PDB file of C-alpha atoms and ligand atoms in Angstrom:
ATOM      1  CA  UNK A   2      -0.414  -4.699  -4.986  1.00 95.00           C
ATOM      2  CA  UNK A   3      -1.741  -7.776  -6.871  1.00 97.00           C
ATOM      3  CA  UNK A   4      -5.196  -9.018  -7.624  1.00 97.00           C
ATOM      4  CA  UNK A   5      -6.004 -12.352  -8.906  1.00 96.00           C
ATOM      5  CA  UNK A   6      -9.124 -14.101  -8.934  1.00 97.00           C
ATOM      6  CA  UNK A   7      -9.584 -18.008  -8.406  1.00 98.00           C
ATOM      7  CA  UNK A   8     -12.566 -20.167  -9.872  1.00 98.00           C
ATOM      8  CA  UNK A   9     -12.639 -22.821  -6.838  1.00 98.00           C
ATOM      9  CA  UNK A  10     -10.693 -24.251  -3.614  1.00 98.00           C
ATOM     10  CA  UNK A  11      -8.490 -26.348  -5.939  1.00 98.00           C
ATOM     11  CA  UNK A  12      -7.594 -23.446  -8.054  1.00 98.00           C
ATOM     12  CA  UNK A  13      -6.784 -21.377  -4.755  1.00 98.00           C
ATOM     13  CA  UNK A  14      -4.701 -24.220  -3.451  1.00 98.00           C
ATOM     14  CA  UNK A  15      -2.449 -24.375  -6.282  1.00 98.00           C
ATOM     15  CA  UNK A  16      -1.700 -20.803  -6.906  1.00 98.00           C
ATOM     16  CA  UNK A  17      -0.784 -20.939  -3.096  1.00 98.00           C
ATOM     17  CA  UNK A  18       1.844 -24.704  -3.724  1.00 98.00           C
ATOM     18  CA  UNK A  19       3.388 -22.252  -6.198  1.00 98.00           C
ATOM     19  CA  UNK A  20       4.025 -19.602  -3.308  1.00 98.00           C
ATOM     20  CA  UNK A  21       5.125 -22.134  -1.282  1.00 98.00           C
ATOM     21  CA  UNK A  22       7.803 -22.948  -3.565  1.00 98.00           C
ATOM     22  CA  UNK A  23       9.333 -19.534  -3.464  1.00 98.00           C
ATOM     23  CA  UNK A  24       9.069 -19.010   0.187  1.00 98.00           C
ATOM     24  CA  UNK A  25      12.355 -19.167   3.085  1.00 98.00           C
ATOM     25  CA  UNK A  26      13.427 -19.707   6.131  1.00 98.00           C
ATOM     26  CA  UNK A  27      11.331 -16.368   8.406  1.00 98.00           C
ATOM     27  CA  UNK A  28       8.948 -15.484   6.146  1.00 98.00           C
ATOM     28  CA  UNK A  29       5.666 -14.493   7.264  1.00 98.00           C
ATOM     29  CA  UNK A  30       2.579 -15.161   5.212  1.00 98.00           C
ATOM     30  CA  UNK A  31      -0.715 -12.674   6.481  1.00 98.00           C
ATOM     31  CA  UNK A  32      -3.778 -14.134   5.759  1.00 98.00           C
ATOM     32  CA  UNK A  33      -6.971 -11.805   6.560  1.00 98.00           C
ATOM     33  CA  UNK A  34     -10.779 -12.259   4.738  1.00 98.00           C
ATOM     34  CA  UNK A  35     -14.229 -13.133   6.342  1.00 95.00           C
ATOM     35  CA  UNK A  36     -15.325 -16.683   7.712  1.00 93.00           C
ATOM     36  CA  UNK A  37     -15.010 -19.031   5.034  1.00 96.00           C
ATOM     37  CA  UNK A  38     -13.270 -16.999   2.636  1.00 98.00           C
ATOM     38  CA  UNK A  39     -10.433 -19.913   2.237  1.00 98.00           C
ATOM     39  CA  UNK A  40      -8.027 -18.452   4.172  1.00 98.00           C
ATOM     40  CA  UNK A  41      -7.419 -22.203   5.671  1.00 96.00           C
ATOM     41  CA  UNK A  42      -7.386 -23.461   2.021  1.00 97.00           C
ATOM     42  CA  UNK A  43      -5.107 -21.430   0.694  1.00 98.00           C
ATOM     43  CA  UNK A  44      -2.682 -22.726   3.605  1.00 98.00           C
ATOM     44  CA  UNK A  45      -3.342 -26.485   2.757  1.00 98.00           C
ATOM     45  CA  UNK A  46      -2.331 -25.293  -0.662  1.00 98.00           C
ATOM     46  CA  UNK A  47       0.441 -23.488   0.517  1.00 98.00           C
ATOM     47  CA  UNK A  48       1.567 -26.581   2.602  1.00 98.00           C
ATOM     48  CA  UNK A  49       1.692 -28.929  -0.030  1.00 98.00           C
ATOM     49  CA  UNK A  50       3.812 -26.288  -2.152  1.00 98.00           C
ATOM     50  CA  UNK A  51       6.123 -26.210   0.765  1.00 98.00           C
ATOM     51  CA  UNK A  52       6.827 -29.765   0.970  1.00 98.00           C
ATOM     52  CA  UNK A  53       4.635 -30.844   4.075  1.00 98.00           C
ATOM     53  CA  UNK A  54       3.935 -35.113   3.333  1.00 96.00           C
ATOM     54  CA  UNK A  55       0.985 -35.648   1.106  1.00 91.00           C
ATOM     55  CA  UNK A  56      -1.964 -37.072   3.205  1.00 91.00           C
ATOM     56  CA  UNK A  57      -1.634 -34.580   5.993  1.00 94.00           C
ATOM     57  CA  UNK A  58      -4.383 -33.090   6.882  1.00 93.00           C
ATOM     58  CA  UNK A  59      -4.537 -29.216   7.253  1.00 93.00           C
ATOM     59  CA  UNK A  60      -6.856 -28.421   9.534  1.00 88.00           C
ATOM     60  CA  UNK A  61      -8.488 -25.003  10.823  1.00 82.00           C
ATOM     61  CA  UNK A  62      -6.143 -24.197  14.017  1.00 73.00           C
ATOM     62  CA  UNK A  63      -8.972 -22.258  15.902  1.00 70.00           C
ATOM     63  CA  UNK A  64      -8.764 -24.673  18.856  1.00 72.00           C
ATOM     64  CA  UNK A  65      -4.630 -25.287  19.090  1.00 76.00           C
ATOM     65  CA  UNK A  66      -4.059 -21.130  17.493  1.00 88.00           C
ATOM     66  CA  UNK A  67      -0.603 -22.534  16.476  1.00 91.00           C
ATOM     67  CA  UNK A  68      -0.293 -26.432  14.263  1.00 94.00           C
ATOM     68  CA  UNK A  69       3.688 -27.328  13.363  1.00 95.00           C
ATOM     69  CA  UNK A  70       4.298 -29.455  10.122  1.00 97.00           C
ATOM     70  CA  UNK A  71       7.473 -30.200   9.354  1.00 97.00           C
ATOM     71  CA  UNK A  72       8.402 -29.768   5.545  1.00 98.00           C
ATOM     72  CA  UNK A  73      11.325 -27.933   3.431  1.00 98.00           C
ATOM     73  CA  UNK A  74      11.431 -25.235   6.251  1.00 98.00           C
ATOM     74  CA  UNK A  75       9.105 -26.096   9.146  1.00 98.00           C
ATOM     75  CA  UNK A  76       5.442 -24.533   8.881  1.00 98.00           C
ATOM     76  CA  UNK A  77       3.866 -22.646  11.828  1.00 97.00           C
ATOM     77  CA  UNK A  78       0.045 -22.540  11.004  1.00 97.00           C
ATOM     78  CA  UNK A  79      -1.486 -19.912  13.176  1.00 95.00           C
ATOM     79  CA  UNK A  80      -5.593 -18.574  13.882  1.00 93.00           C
ATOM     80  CA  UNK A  81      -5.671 -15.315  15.939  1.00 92.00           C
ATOM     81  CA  UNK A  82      -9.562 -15.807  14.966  1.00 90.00           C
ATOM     82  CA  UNK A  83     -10.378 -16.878  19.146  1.00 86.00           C
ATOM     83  CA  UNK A  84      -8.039 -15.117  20.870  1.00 85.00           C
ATOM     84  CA  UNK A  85      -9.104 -11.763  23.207  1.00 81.00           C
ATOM     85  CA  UNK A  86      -5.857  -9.896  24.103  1.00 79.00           C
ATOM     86  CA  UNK A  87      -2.665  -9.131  23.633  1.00 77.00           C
ATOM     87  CA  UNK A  88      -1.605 -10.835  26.498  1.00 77.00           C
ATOM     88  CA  UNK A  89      -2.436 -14.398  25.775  1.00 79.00           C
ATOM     89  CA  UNK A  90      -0.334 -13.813  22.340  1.00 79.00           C
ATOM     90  CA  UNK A  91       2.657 -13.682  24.576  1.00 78.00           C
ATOM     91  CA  UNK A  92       1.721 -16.522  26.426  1.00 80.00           C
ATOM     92  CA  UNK A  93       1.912 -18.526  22.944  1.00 82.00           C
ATOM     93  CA  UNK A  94       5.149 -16.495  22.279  1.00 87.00           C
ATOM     94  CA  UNK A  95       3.693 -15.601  18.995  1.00 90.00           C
ATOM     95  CA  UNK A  96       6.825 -13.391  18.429  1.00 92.00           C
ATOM     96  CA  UNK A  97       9.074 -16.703  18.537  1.00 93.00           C
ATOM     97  CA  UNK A  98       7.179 -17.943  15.374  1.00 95.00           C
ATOM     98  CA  UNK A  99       6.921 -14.979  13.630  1.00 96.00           C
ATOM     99  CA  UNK A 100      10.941 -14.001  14.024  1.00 96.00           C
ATOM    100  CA  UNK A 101      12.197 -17.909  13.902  1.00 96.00           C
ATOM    101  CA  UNK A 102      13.629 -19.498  11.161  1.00 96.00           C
ATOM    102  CA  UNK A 103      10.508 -21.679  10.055  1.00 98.00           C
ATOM    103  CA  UNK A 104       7.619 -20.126   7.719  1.00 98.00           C
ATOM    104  CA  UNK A 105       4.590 -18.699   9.198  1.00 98.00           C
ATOM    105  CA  UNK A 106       0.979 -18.607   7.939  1.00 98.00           C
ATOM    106  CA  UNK A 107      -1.277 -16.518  10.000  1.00 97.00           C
ATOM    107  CA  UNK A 108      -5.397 -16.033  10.046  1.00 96.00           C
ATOM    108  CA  UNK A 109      -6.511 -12.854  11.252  1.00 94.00           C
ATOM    109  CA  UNK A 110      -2.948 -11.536  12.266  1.00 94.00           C
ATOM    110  CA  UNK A 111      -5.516  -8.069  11.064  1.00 95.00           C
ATOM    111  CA  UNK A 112      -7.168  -8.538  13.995  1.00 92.00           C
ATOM    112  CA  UNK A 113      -3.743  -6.973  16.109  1.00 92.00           C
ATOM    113  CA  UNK A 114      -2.268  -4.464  13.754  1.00 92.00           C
ATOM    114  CA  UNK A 115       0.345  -3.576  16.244  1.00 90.00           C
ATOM    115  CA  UNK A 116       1.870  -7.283  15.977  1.00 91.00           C
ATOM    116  CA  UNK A 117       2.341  -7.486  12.458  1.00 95.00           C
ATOM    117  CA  UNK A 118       6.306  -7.905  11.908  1.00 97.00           C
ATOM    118  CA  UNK A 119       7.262  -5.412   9.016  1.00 97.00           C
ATOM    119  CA  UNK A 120       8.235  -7.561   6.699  1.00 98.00           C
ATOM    120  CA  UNK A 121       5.461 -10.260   5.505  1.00 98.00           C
ATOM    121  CA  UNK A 122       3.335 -11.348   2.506  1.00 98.00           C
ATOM    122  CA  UNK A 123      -0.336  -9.926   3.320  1.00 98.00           C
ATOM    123  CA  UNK A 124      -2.993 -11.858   1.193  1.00 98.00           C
ATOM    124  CA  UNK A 125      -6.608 -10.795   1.528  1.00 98.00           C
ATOM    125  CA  UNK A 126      -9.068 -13.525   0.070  1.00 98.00           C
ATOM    126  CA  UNK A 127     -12.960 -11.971  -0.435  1.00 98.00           C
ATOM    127  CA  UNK A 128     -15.398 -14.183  -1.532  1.00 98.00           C
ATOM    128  CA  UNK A 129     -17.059 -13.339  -5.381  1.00 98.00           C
ATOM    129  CA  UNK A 130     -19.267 -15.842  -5.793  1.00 98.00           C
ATOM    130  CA  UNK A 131     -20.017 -19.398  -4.862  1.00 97.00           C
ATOM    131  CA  UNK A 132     -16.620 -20.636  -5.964  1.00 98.00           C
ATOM    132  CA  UNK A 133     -15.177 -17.440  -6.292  1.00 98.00           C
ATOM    133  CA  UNK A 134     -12.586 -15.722  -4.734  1.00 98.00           C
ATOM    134  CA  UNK A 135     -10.431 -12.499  -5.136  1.00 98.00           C
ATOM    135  CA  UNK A 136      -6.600 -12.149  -3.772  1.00 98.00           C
ATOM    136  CA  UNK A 137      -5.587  -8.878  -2.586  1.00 98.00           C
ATOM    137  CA  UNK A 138      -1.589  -9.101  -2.611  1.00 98.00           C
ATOM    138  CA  UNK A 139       0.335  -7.029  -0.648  1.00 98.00           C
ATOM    139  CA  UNK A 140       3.828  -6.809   0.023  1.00 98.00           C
ATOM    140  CA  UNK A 141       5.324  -5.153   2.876  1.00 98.00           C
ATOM    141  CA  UNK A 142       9.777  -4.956   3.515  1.00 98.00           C
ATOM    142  CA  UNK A 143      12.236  -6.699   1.411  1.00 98.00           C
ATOM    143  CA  UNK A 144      11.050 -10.096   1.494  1.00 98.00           C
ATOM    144  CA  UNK A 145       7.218  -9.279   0.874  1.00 98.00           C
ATOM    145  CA  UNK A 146       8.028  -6.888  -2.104  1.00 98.00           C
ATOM    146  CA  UNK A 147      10.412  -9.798  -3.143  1.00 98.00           C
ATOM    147  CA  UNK A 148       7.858 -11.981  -2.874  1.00 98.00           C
ATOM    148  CA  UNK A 149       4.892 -10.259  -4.767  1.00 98.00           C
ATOM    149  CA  UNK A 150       7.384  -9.505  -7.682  1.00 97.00           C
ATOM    150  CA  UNK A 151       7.521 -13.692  -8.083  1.00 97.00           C
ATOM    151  CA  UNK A 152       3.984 -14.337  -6.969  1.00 98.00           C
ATOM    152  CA  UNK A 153       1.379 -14.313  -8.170  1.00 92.00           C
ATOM    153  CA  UNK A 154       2.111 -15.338 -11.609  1.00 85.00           C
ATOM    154  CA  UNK A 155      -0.009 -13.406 -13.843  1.00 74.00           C
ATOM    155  CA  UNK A 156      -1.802 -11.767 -11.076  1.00 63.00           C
ATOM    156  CA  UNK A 157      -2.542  -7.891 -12.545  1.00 63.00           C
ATOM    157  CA  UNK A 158      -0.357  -4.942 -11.051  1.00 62.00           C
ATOM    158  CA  UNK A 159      -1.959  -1.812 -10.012  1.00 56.00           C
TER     159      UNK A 159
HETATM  160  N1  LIG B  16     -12.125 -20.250  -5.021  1.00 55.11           N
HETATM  161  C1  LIG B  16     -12.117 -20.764  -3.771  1.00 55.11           C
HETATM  162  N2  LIG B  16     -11.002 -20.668  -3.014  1.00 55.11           N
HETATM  163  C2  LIG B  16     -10.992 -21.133  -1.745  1.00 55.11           C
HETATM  164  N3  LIG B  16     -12.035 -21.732  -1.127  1.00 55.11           N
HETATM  165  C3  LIG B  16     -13.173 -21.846  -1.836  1.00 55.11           C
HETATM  166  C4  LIG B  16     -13.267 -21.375  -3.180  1.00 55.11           C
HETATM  167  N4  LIG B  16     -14.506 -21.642  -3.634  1.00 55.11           N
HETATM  168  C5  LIG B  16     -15.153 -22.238  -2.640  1.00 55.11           C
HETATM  169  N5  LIG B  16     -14.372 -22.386  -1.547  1.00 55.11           N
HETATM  170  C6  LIG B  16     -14.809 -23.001  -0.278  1.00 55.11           C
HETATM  171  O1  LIG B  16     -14.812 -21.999   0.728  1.00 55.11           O
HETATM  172  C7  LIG B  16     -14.471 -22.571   1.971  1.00 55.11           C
HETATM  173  C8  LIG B  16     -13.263 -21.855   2.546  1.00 55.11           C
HETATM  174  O2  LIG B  16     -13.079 -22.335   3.857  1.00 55.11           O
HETATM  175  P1  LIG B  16     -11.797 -22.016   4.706  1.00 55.11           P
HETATM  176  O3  LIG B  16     -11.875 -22.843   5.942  1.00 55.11           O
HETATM  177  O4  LIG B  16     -10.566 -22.110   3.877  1.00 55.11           O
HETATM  178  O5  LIG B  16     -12.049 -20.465   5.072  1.00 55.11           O
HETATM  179  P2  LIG B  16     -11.318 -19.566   6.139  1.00 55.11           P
HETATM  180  O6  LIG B  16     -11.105 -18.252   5.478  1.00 55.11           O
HETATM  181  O7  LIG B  16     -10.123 -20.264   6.674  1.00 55.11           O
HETATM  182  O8  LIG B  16     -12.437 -19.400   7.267  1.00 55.11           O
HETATM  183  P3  LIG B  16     -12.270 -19.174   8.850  1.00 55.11           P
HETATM  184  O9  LIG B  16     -12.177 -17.690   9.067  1.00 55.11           O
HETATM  185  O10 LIG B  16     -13.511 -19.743   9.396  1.00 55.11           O
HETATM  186  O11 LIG B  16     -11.034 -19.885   9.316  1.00 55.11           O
HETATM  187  C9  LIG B  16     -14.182 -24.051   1.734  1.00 55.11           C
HETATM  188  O12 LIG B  16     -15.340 -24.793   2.015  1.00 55.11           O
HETATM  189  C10 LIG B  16     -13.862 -24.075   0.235  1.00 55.11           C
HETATM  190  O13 LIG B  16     -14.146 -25.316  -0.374  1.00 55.11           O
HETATM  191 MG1  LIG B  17      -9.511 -20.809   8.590  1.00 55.11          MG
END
């Protein structure tokens, strides 16, 4: 586990570009933290890192749960924040994302424990302030403990 603590959105944003760098083809980003806690920001960051064109606009997917931009490896933005059940995550054939070849970045994939693949990059974000925010790091199967050992950079073991 990781911790590293970020002094404003732009500062989040970059730290994720850098991760987005690093990432390939079926990785699986978690993303889990309280309304507002820049969850979405971290994936605009993340975006930009990964290639996706400069002037395209990130926005919350709450209302489409899954947003496509194509870039290095294709990005599947996904928000579990609105959905009920179970159910309607197989009618969006969440499983196709999260075991395709493209990179996934998920909100609230905490909120359904049971669909978490093993192997995936879990970052918590808790707000610290106005303009403050801690990362929580965790890396879980080969390719998340590959990941945290190359991301964050500087971000303090424990
Ligand atoms: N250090 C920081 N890192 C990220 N965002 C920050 C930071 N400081 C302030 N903010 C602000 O916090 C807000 C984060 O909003 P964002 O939509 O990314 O949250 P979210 O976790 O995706 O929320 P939701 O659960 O509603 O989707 C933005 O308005 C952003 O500018
Ligand atoms: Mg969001």
């Amino acid at each position: 586990m990781k911790r590293i603590n970020t002094r404003g959105p732009g500062e989040t944003r970059r730290l994720a570009a850098r991760l987005g760098k690093l990432v390939r083809p079926g990785d699986v980003l978690a993303l889990s933290g309280g309304l507002g806690a820049g969850k979405t920001c971290f994936v605009q960051g993340f975006a930009r890192g990964l290639g996706v064109a400069k002037g395209t606009r990130i926005a919350s997917p709450t209302f489409n749960i899954v947003l496509e931009y194509p870039a290095r490896i294709p990005l599947h933005h996904i928000d579990l924040y609105r959905l009920t059940d179970e159910c309607e995550l197989a009618e969006i054939g969440l499983d196709h994302y999260l075991y395709g070849a493209g990179v996934c970045a998920v909100e609230w994939l905490d909120r359904f424990p049971a669909l978490a693949p093993p192997d995936r990059l879990e970052i918590e974000l808790t707000i610290a302030g106005p303009r403050a925010r801690t990362l929580t790091v965790t890396g879980h199967g080969p390719r998340g403990a590959a990941l945290l050992a190359a991301w964050p950079p500087g971000g303090g073991h424990e």
